[in-house]
PDB file of C-alpha atoms in Angstrom:
ATOM      1  CA  UNK A   1     207.358 -81.535 161.378  1.00 86.00           C
ATOM      2  CA  UNK A   2     204.037 -81.585 159.561  1.00 90.00           C
ATOM      3  CA  UNK A   3     202.640 -84.009 162.136  1.00 90.00           C
ATOM      4  CA  UNK A   4     203.727 -81.694 164.969  1.00 89.00           C
ATOM      5  CA  UNK A   5     202.199 -78.662 163.226  1.00 92.00           C
ATOM      6  CA  UNK A   6     198.925 -80.519 162.675  1.00 93.00           C
ATOM      7  CA  UNK A   7     198.778 -81.390 166.381  1.00 92.00           C
ATOM      8  CA  UNK A   8     199.691 -77.883 167.521  1.00 92.00           C
ATOM      9  CA  UNK A   9     197.277 -76.051 165.212  1.00 94.00           C
ATOM     10  CA  UNK A  10     194.448 -78.481 165.979  1.00 94.00           C
ATOM     11  CA  UNK A  11     195.107 -78.023 169.694  1.00 93.00           C
ATOM     12  CA  UNK A  12     194.927 -74.233 169.394  1.00 93.00           C
ATOM     13  CA  UNK A  13     191.666 -74.382 167.424  1.00 94.00           C
ATOM     14  CA  UNK A  14     190.001 -76.803 169.844  1.00 92.00           C
ATOM     15  CA  UNK A  15     191.242 -74.828 172.855  1.00 91.00           C
ATOM     16  CA  UNK A  16     189.626 -71.687 171.471  1.00 91.00           C
ATOM     17  CA  UNK A  17     186.339 -73.442 170.687  1.00 92.00           C
ATOM     18  CA  UNK A  18     186.083 -75.429 173.928  1.00 91.00           C
ATOM     19  CA  UNK A  19     187.391 -72.785 176.335  1.00 89.00           C
ATOM     20  CA  UNK A  20     186.329 -69.478 174.783  1.00 86.00           C
ATOM     21  CA  UNK A  21     183.188 -70.419 172.856  1.00 87.00           C
ATOM     22  CA  UNK A  22     181.703 -73.379 174.759  1.00 88.00           C
ATOM     23  CA  UNK A  23     183.031 -72.186 178.155  1.00 86.00           C
ATOM     24  CA  UNK A  24     184.178 -75.673 179.251  1.00 87.00           C
ATOM     25  CA  UNK A  25     187.287 -74.320 180.966  1.00 87.00           C
ATOM     26  CA  UNK A  26     190.247 -76.467 181.980  1.00 87.00           C
ATOM     27  CA  UNK A  27     188.401 -79.641 180.939  1.00 91.00           C
ATOM     28  CA  UNK A  28     188.132 -78.121 177.468  1.00 90.00           C
ATOM     29  CA  UNK A  29     191.892 -77.641 177.342  1.00 90.00           C
ATOM     30  CA  UNK A  30     192.390 -81.294 178.263  1.00 92.00           C
ATOM     31  CA  UNK A  31     189.890 -82.493 175.651  1.00 93.00           C
ATOM     32  CA  UNK A  32     191.506 -80.282 173.005  1.00 92.00           C
ATOM     33  CA  UNK A  33     194.933 -81.735 173.770  1.00 93.00           C
ATOM     34  CA  UNK A  34     193.729 -85.346 173.545  1.00 94.00           C
ATOM     35  CA  UNK A  35     191.862 -84.739 170.269  1.00 94.00           C
ATOM     36  CA  UNK A  36     194.887 -82.971 168.758  1.00 94.00           C
ATOM     37  CA  UNK A  37     197.208 -85.805 169.780  1.00 94.00           C
ATOM     38  CA  UNK A  38     194.819 -88.352 168.267  1.00 95.00           C
ATOM     39  CA  UNK A  39     194.638 -86.499 164.941  1.00 95.00           C
ATOM     40  CA  UNK A  40     198.422 -86.117 164.826  1.00 94.00           C
ATOM     41  CA  UNK A  41     198.821 -89.822 165.609  1.00 94.00           C
ATOM     42  CA  UNK A  42     196.415 -90.799 162.805  1.00 94.00           C
ATOM     43  CA  UNK A  43     198.357 -88.637 160.352  1.00 94.00           C
ATOM     44  CA  UNK A  44     201.633 -90.338 161.285  1.00 92.00           C
ATOM     45  CA  UNK A  45     200.134 -93.831 161.009  1.00 90.00           C
ATOM     46  CA  UNK A  46     198.608 -93.035 157.608  1.00 90.00           C
ATOM     47  CA  UNK A  47     201.892 -91.622 156.380  1.00 90.00           C
ATOM     48  CA  UNK A  48     203.848 -94.675 157.515  1.00 87.00           C
ATOM     49  CA  UNK A  49     201.257 -97.017 156.018  1.00 83.00           C
ATOM     50  CA  UNK A  50     200.720 -95.396 152.613  1.00 85.00           C
ATOM     51  CA  UNK A  51     203.331 -92.705 151.829  1.00 84.00           C
ATOM     52  CA  UNK A  52     206.591 -93.688 153.507  1.00 84.00           C
ATOM     53  CA  UNK A  53     209.234 -95.598 151.550  1.00 84.00           C
ATOM     54  CA  UNK A  54     209.580 -97.816 154.620  1.00 80.00           C
ATOM     55  CA  UNK A  55     206.034 -98.977 155.283  1.00 76.00           C
ATOM     56  CA  UNK A  56     204.459-100.526 158.351  1.00 73.00           C
ATOM     57  CA  UNK A  57     203.704-104.209 157.909  1.00 71.00           C
ATOM     58  CA  UNK A  58     202.005-106.234 160.592  1.00 70.00           C
ATOM     59  CA  UNK A  59     203.888-109.406 159.787  1.00 70.00           C
ATOM     60  CA  UNK A  60     207.244-107.700 160.360  1.00 69.00           C
ATOM     61  CA  UNK A  61     206.521-106.883 164.005  1.00 71.00           C
ATOM     62  CA  UNK A  62     207.991-109.127 166.667  1.00 79.00           C
ATOM     63  CA  UNK A  63     208.128-109.209 170.434  1.00 84.00           C
ATOM     64  CA  UNK A  64     211.890-108.629 170.369  1.00 83.00           C
ATOM     65  CA  UNK A  65     211.574-105.546 168.151  1.00 81.00           C
ATOM     66  CA  UNK A  66     208.774-104.186 170.303  1.00 84.00           C
ATOM     67  CA  UNK A  67     210.856-104.723 173.451  1.00 84.00           C
ATOM     68  CA  UNK A  68     213.739-102.795 171.871  1.00 80.00           C
ATOM     69  CA  UNK A  69     211.433 -99.931 170.877  1.00 82.00           C
ATOM     70  CA  UNK A  70     209.965 -99.739 174.383  1.00 84.00           C
ATOM     71  CA  UNK A  71     213.456 -99.853 175.903  1.00 77.00           C
ATOM     72  CA  UNK A  72     214.620 -96.924 173.763  1.00 74.00           C
ATOM     73  CA  UNK A  73     211.493 -94.923 174.513  1.00 78.00           C
ATOM     74  CA  UNK A  74     211.446 -95.601 178.245  1.00 77.00           C
ATOM     75  CA  UNK A  75     214.063 -92.970 179.076  1.00 70.00           C
ATOM     76  CA  UNK A  76     212.227 -89.971 177.496  1.00 72.00           C
ATOM     77  CA  UNK A  77     208.938 -91.315 178.882  1.00 80.00           C
ATOM     78  CA  UNK A  78     210.366 -91.379 182.386  1.00 76.00           C
ATOM     79  CA  UNK A  79     211.733 -87.848 181.995  1.00 73.00           C
ATOM     80  CA  UNK A  80     208.309 -86.454 181.080  1.00 77.00           C
ATOM     81  CA  UNK A  81     206.511 -88.488 183.761  1.00 82.00           C
ATOM     82  CA  UNK A  82     208.957 -87.422 186.466  1.00 82.00           C
ATOM     83  CA  UNK A  83     208.501 -83.775 185.444  1.00 80.00           C
ATOM     84  CA  UNK A  84     204.834 -84.078 186.380  1.00 84.00           C
ATOM     85  CA  UNK A  85     205.716 -85.628 189.731  1.00 87.00           C
ATOM     86  CA  UNK A  86     208.202 -82.847 190.497  1.00 87.00           C
ATOM     87  CA  UNK A  87     205.609 -80.220 189.560  1.00 86.00           C
ATOM     88  CA  UNK A  88     203.097 -81.746 191.979  1.00 89.00           C
ATOM     89  CA  UNK A  89     205.664 -81.935 194.789  1.00 90.00           C
ATOM     90  CA  UNK A  90     206.816 -78.364 194.162  1.00 89.00           C
ATOM     91  CA  UNK A  91     203.259 -77.040 194.398  1.00 89.00           C
ATOM     92  CA  UNK A  92     202.792 -79.006 197.631  1.00 90.00           C
ATOM     93  CA  UNK A  93     205.969 -77.506 199.113  1.00 91.00           C
ATOM     94  CA  UNK A  94     204.967 -73.994 198.090  1.00 89.00           C
ATOM     95  CA  UNK A  95     201.550 -74.436 199.647  1.00 88.00           C
ATOM     96  CA  UNK A  96     203.018 -75.971 202.810  1.00 88.00           C
ATOM     97  CA  UNK A  97     205.807 -73.463 203.464  1.00 89.00           C
ATOM     98  CA  UNK A  98     204.367 -70.453 201.668  1.00 85.00           C
ATOM     99  CA  UNK A  99     201.701 -69.736 204.260  1.00 84.00           C
ATOM    100  CA  UNK A 100     199.403 -66.944 203.150  1.00 86.00           C
ATOM    101  CA  UNK A 101     201.701 -66.399 200.145  1.00 87.00           C
ATOM    102  CA  UNK A 102     201.374 -70.011 198.994  1.00 86.00           C
ATOM    103  CA  UNK A 103     198.975 -69.308 196.142  1.00 89.00           C
ATOM    104  CA  UNK A 104     201.048 -66.363 194.971  1.00 91.00           C
ATOM    105  CA  UNK A 105     204.204 -68.493 194.867  1.00 91.00           C
ATOM    106  CA  UNK A 106     202.352 -71.189 192.915  1.00 91.00           C
ATOM    107  CA  UNK A 107     201.137 -68.592 190.413  1.00 90.00           C
ATOM    108  CA  UNK A 108     204.643 -67.174 190.089  1.00 90.00           C
ATOM    109  CA  UNK A 109     206.323 -70.516 189.552  1.00 90.00           C
ATOM    110  CA  UNK A 110     203.667 -71.469 186.995  1.00 90.00           C
ATOM    111  CA  UNK A 111     204.643 -68.406 184.969  1.00 91.00           C
ATOM    112  CA  UNK A 112     208.340 -69.260 185.349  1.00 91.00           C
ATOM    113  CA  UNK A 113     207.794 -72.863 184.261  1.00 90.00           C
ATOM    114  CA  UNK A 114     205.769 -71.709 181.261  1.00 89.00           C
ATOM    115  CA  UNK A 115     208.637 -69.470 180.245  1.00 92.00           C
ATOM    116  CA  UNK A 116     211.165 -72.247 180.856  1.00 91.00           C
ATOM    117  CA  UNK A 117     209.315 -74.401 178.319  1.00 89.00           C
ATOM    118  CA  UNK A 118     210.381 -71.889 175.675  1.00 90.00           C
ATOM    119  CA  UNK A 119     213.924 -73.053 176.423  1.00 92.00           C
ATOM    120  CA  UNK A 120     213.528 -76.749 177.201  1.00 90.00           C
ATOM    121  CA  UNK A 121     211.068 -77.368 174.346  1.00 88.00           C
ATOM    122  CA  UNK A 122     213.396 -76.307 171.499  1.00 91.00           C
ATOM    123  CA  UNK A 123     216.383 -77.744 173.370  1.00 91.00           C
ATOM    124  CA  UNK A 124     214.658 -81.123 173.617  1.00 88.00           C
ATOM    125  CA  UNK A 125     213.795 -80.860 169.935  1.00 88.00           C
ATOM    126  CA  UNK A 126     217.454 -80.288 169.088  1.00 90.00           C
ATOM    127  CA  UNK A 127     218.767 -83.100 171.282  1.00 89.00           C
ATOM    128  CA  UNK A 128     216.145 -85.774 170.613  1.00 86.00           C
ATOM    129  CA  UNK A 129     215.739 -84.821 166.953  1.00 87.00           C
ATOM    130  CA  UNK A 130     219.383 -85.603 166.277  1.00 88.00           C
ATOM    131  CA  UNK A 131     219.267 -89.079 167.856  1.00 88.00           C
ATOM    132  CA  UNK A 132     218.852 -90.791 164.454  1.00 90.00           C
ATOM    133  CA  UNK A 133     222.143 -89.220 163.342  1.00 92.00           C
ATOM    134  CA  UNK A 134     224.035 -90.854 166.203  1.00 92.00           C
ATOM    135  CA  UNK A 135     222.155 -94.116 165.676  1.00 91.00           C
ATOM    136  CA  UNK A 136     222.931 -94.160 161.950  1.00 92.00           C
ATOM    137  CA  UNK A 137     226.654 -93.597 162.379  1.00 92.00           C
ATOM    138  CA  UNK A 138     226.737 -95.955 165.368  1.00 90.00           C
ATOM    139  CA  UNK A 139     225.308 -98.681 163.141  1.00 89.00           C
ATOM    140  CA  UNK A 140     227.795 -97.731 160.423  1.00 90.00           C
ATOM    141  CA  UNK A 141     230.612 -97.835 163.037  1.00 90.00           C
ATOM    142  CA  UNK A 142     231.764 -94.378 161.987  1.00 90.00           C
ATOM    143  CA  UNK A 143     233.434 -92.842 165.042  1.00 90.00           C
ATOM    144  CA  UNK A 144     234.530 -89.722 163.172  1.00 92.00           C
ATOM    145  CA  UNK A 145     230.965 -88.825 162.220  1.00 92.00           C
ATOM    146  CA  UNK A 146     229.687 -89.513 165.746  1.00 92.00           C
ATOM    147  CA  UNK A 147     232.259 -87.111 167.217  1.00 92.00           C
ATOM    148  CA  UNK A 148     231.470 -84.512 164.573  1.00 94.00           C
ATOM    149  CA  UNK A 149     227.741 -84.788 165.249  1.00 93.00           C
ATOM    150  CA  UNK A 150     228.211 -84.307 168.992  1.00 93.00           C
ATOM    151  CA  UNK A 151     230.402 -81.232 168.450  1.00 94.00           C
ATOM    152  CA  UNK A 152     227.933 -79.586 166.068  1.00 94.00           C
ATOM    153  CA  UNK A 153     224.818 -80.335 168.141  1.00 94.00           C
ATOM    154  CA  UNK A 154     226.429 -79.262 171.439  1.00 94.00           C
ATOM    155  CA  UNK A 155     227.634 -76.014 169.840  1.00 95.00           C
ATOM    156  CA  UNK A 156     224.185 -75.269 168.416  1.00 94.00           C
ATOM    157  CA  UNK A 157     222.376 -76.125 171.669  1.00 94.00           C
ATOM    158  CA  UNK A 158     224.850 -74.061 173.720  1.00 95.00           C
ATOM    159  CA  UNK A 159     224.437 -71.065 171.409  1.00 96.00           C
ATOM    160  CA  UNK A 160     220.653 -71.298 171.635  1.00 95.00           C
ATOM    161  CA  UNK A 161     220.782 -71.452 175.452  1.00 95.00           C
ATOM    162  CA  UNK A 162     223.248 -68.548 175.566  1.00 96.00           C
ATOM    163  CA  UNK A 163     220.832 -66.373 173.598  1.00 95.00           C
ATOM    164  CA  UNK A 164     217.924 -67.435 175.831  1.00 94.00           C
ATOM    165  CA  UNK A 165     220.017 -66.803 178.948  1.00 95.00           C
ATOM    166  CA  UNK A 166     220.680 -63.211 177.859  1.00 95.00           C
ATOM    167  CA  UNK A 167     217.018 -62.670 176.996  1.00 94.00           C
ATOM    168  CA  UNK A 168     215.952 -64.176 180.328  1.00 93.00           C
ATOM    169  CA  UNK A 169     218.228 -61.925 182.348  1.00 93.00           C
ATOM    170  CA  UNK A 170     217.251 -58.768 180.474  1.00 92.00           C
ATOM    171  CA  UNK A 171     213.608 -59.166 179.454  1.00 91.00           C
ATOM    172  CA  UNK A 172     211.965 -61.721 181.750  1.00 90.00           C
ATOM    173  CA  UNK A 173     209.657 -59.004 183.090  1.00 91.00           C
ATOM    174  CA  UNK A 174     208.144 -58.601 179.613  1.00 91.00           C
ATOM    175  CA  UNK A 175     207.074 -62.249 179.594  1.00 91.00           C
ATOM    176  CA  UNK A 176     205.725 -62.048 183.147  1.00 92.00           C
ATOM    177  CA  UNK A 177     203.561 -59.092 182.138  1.00 91.00           C
ATOM    178  CA  UNK A 178     201.876 -61.287 179.507  1.00 88.00           C
ATOM    179  CA  UNK A 179     200.546 -63.526 182.283  1.00 86.00           C
ATOM    180  CA  UNK A 180     199.746 -61.258 185.176  1.00 85.00           C
ATOM    181  CA  UNK A 181     199.660 -57.654 186.336  1.00 86.00           C
ATOM    182  CA  UNK A 182     199.397 -58.585 190.012  1.00 86.00           C
ATOM    183  CA  UNK A 183     201.862 -56.438 191.961  1.00 88.00           C
ATOM    184  CA  UNK A 184     202.793 -59.265 194.353  1.00 89.00           C
ATOM    185  CA  UNK A 185     203.134 -62.035 191.767  1.00 90.00           C
ATOM    186  CA  UNK A 186     205.161 -60.154 189.151  1.00 92.00           C
ATOM    187  CA  UNK A 187     208.438 -59.628 191.074  1.00 92.00           C
ATOM    188  CA  UNK A 188     208.401 -63.210 192.387  1.00 92.00           C
ATOM    189  CA  UNK A 189     207.789 -64.631 188.911  1.00 92.00           C
ATOM    190  CA  UNK A 190     210.503 -62.398 187.444  1.00 93.00           C
ATOM    191  CA  UNK A 191     212.986 -63.584 190.084  1.00 93.00           C
ATOM    192  CA  UNK A 192     211.960 -67.210 189.542  1.00 92.00           C
ATOM    193  CA  UNK A 193     212.660 -66.988 185.792  1.00 93.00           C
ATOM    194  CA  UNK A 194     216.119 -65.522 186.366  1.00 94.00           C
ATOM    195  CA  UNK A 195     216.992 -68.217 188.925  1.00 94.00           C
ATOM    196  CA  UNK A 196     215.588 -71.007 186.753  1.00 92.00           C
ATOM    197  CA  UNK A 197     217.879 -69.932 183.921  1.00 93.00           C
ATOM    198  CA  UNK A 198     221.125 -69.902 185.911  1.00 93.00           C
ATOM    199  CA  UNK A 199     221.955 -73.450 184.848  1.00 93.00           C
ATOM    200  CA  UNK A 200     220.706 -73.516 181.252  1.00 93.00           C
ATOM    201  CA  UNK A 201     224.167 -73.252 179.675  1.00 94.00           C
ATOM    202  CA  UNK A 202     225.239 -76.447 181.427  1.00 93.00           C
ATOM    203  CA  UNK A 203     221.828 -77.972 180.778  1.00 92.00           C
ATOM    204  CA  UNK A 204     222.336 -77.577 177.014  1.00 92.00           C
ATOM    205  CA  UNK A 205     225.257 -79.998 177.217  1.00 93.00           C
ATOM    206  CA  UNK A 206     223.386 -82.406 179.483  1.00 92.00           C
ATOM    207  CA  UNK A 207     220.374 -82.647 177.161  1.00 91.00           C
ATOM    208  CA  UNK A 208     222.523 -83.339 174.095  1.00 93.00           C
ATOM    209  CA  UNK A 209     224.728 -85.925 175.799  1.00 94.00           C
ATOM    210  CA  UNK A 210     221.865 -87.861 177.419  1.00 91.00           C
ATOM    211  CA  UNK A 211     219.810 -88.012 174.207  1.00 90.00           C
ATOM    212  CA  UNK A 212     222.966 -88.776 172.249  1.00 92.00           C
ATOM    213  CA  UNK A 213     223.731 -91.689 174.555  1.00 92.00           C
ATOM    214  CA  UNK A 214     220.193 -92.956 173.930  1.00 88.00           C
ATOM    215  CA  UNK A 215     220.863 -92.645 170.199  1.00 89.00           C
ATOM    216  CA  UNK A 216     223.964 -94.783 170.700  1.00 90.00           C
ATOM    217  CA  UNK A 217     221.627 -97.417 172.198  1.00 86.00           C
ATOM    218  CA  UNK A 218     223.108 -97.212 175.708  1.00 89.00           C
ATOM    219  CA  UNK A 219     219.705 -96.945 177.361  1.00 83.00           C
ATOM    220  CA  UNK A 220     220.851 -97.941 180.847  1.00 87.00           C
ATOM    221  CA  UNK A 221     223.347 -95.090 181.075  1.00 91.00           C
ATOM    222  CA  UNK A 222     220.953 -92.487 179.644  1.00 88.00           C
ATOM    223  CA  UNK A 223     218.229 -93.636 182.022  1.00 85.00           C
ATOM    224  CA  UNK A 224     220.598 -93.388 184.992  1.00 90.00           C
ATOM    225  CA  UNK A 225     221.686 -89.882 183.984  1.00 90.00           C
ATOM    226  CA  UNK A 226     218.080 -88.757 183.518  1.00 86.00           C
ATOM    227  CA  UNK A 227     216.978 -90.145 186.868  1.00 87.00           C
ATOM    228  CA  UNK A 228     220.064 -88.684 188.524  1.00 90.00           C
ATOM    229  CA  UNK A 229     218.976 -85.175 187.549  1.00 89.00           C
ATOM    230  CA  UNK A 230     215.353 -85.740 188.501  1.00 89.00           C
ATOM    231  CA  UNK A 231     216.200 -87.156 191.909  1.00 91.00           C
ATOM    232  CA  UNK A 232     218.458 -84.191 192.649  1.00 93.00           C
ATOM    233  CA  UNK A 233     215.683 -81.830 191.529  1.00 91.00           C
ATOM    234  CA  UNK A 234     213.136 -83.635 193.690  1.00 91.00           C
ATOM    235  CA  UNK A 235     215.445 -83.656 196.701  1.00 93.00           C
ATOM    236  CA  UNK A 236     216.214 -79.926 196.396  1.00 92.00           C
ATOM    237  CA  UNK A 237     212.518 -79.171 195.944  1.00 91.00           C
ATOM    238  CA  UNK A 238     211.747 -80.865 199.260  1.00 91.00           C
ATOM    239  CA  UNK A 239     214.746 -79.658 201.261  1.00 93.00           C
ATOM    240  CA  UNK A 240     215.360 -76.058 200.154  1.00 92.00           C
ATOM    241  CA  UNK A 241     212.064 -74.563 201.394  1.00 90.00           C
ATOM    242  CA  UNK A 242     212.346 -76.503 204.655  1.00 88.00           C
ATOM    243  CA  UNK A 243     215.855 -75.290 205.525  1.00 89.00           C
ATOM    244  CA  UNK A 244     216.389 -72.077 203.514  1.00 89.00           C
ATOM    245  CA  UNK A 245     212.867 -70.718 203.199  1.00 88.00           C
ATOM    246  CA  UNK A 246     210.212 -71.004 200.536  1.00 88.00           C
ATOM    247  CA  UNK A 247     211.671 -68.194 198.432  1.00 87.00           C
ATOM    248  CA  UNK A 248     214.749 -70.340 197.722  1.00 91.00           C
ATOM    249  CA  UNK A 249     212.839 -73.282 196.262  1.00 91.00           C
ATOM    250  CA  UNK A 250     213.536 -71.821 192.804  1.00 92.00           C
ATOM    251  CA  UNK A 251     217.208 -72.778 193.173  1.00 94.00           C
ATOM    252  CA  UNK A 252     216.233 -76.449 192.890  1.00 93.00           C
ATOM    253  CA  UNK A 253     216.199 -76.067 189.098  1.00 92.00           C
ATOM    254  CA  UNK A 254     219.729 -74.662 188.499  1.00 94.00           C
ATOM    255  CA  UNK A 255     221.210 -76.848 191.257  1.00 95.00           C
ATOM    256  CA  UNK A 256     219.877 -79.992 189.579  1.00 93.00           C
ATOM    257  CA  UNK A 257     220.886 -78.757 186.109  1.00 93.00           C
ATOM    258  CA  UNK A 258     224.483 -77.952 187.038  1.00 95.00           C
ATOM    259  CA  UNK A 259     224.984 -81.054 189.173  1.00 95.00           C
ATOM    260  CA  UNK A 260     223.487 -83.401 186.558  1.00 94.00           C
ATOM    261  CA  UNK A 261     225.488 -81.791 183.750  1.00 94.00           C
ATOM    262  CA  UNK A 262     228.776 -82.345 185.593  1.00 95.00           C
ATOM    263  CA  UNK A 263     227.909 -85.993 186.304  1.00 95.00           C
ATOM    264  CA  UNK A 264     226.800 -86.517 182.690  1.00 94.00           C
ATOM    265  CA  UNK A 265     229.997 -85.037 181.245  1.00 95.00           C
ATOM    266  CA  UNK A 266     232.165 -87.202 183.526  1.00 95.00           C
ATOM    267  CA  UNK A 267     230.209 -90.366 182.664  1.00 94.00           C
ATOM    268  CA  UNK A 268     230.304 -89.554 178.963  1.00 94.00           C
ATOM    269  CA  UNK A 269     234.080 -89.075 178.967  1.00 94.00           C
ATOM    270  CA  UNK A 270     234.751 -92.140 181.120  1.00 93.00           C
ATOM    271  CA  UNK A 271     232.236 -94.643 179.724  1.00 93.00           C
ATOM    272  CA  UNK A 272     231.304 -93.866 176.112  1.00 92.00           C
ATOM    273  CA  UNK A 273     234.768 -94.337 174.478  1.00 91.00           C
ATOM    274  CA  UNK A 274     235.082 -97.883 175.841  1.00 91.00           C
ATOM    275  CA  UNK A 275     231.404 -98.545 175.071  1.00 91.00           C
ATOM    276  CA  UNK A 276     231.905 -97.568 171.438  1.00 90.00           C
ATOM    277  CA  UNK A 277     235.081 -99.616 171.190  1.00 89.00           C
ATOM    278  CA  UNK A 278     233.291-102.683 172.574  1.00 88.00           C
ATOM    279  CA  UNK A 279     230.766-102.339 169.741  1.00 81.00           C
ATOM    280  CA  UNK A 280     233.439-102.093 167.077  1.00 83.00           C
ATOM    281  CA  UNK A 281     233.200 -98.308 166.628  1.00 77.00           C
ATOM    282  CA  UNK A 282     236.799 -97.094 166.396  1.00 76.00           C
TER     283      UNK A 282
END
């Protein structure tokens, strides 16, 4: 948590200096982010080298261990990378089908996506942060604790998303007003936020299950489930504005969330029990 705080605070400070004081603009924001990530990374490496009870030792590294680390990290990497691709495609679709309103739609969806990060950020923290719990009990072959962990984390994530859903439906206009006072952008952004949040209750379950499956070391299944959601999102992003009009592109988010959550729940129920049993977890 300290490493995250160091990165966040450093980023804020550098953003202020580079954007507000030195007037570098967007490039300043990018530089600030890279510098903050570097400082946070150095803190983590120093901690692991000098302070941690389990220290980093060069001689202990091996190709096999590195392959396993990369394999476990590939799923979250792909999720983040695909998010960028979807964002690019969505902006292209809005510009293509939005006509004279293209820029306004892009501005509106940028506001909506910024707001949505207030939900997905903490949700990702909950789901990915609890991966070591599943991994620990998976290694200990403690099925009871694995089930208990899933129940607690899903309940907590669902409760968080329920609160955010209520806030989104009632007060999304307050957040929009923080970004813009443009009379044309505000109602579109407000509508986009409400539509984006239609699937967050199901999404809470999907996030926890996919990251939990990664924690159980079933990378292939978690990767499939992650890509399944992204492909649906990408497909809806391309097809909805073409057939239902540009104003309905916002439904790509809840459609992908609900669809992927259903598939994830089915796969989890059908596959994970036998997977655990095959690894001696009973």
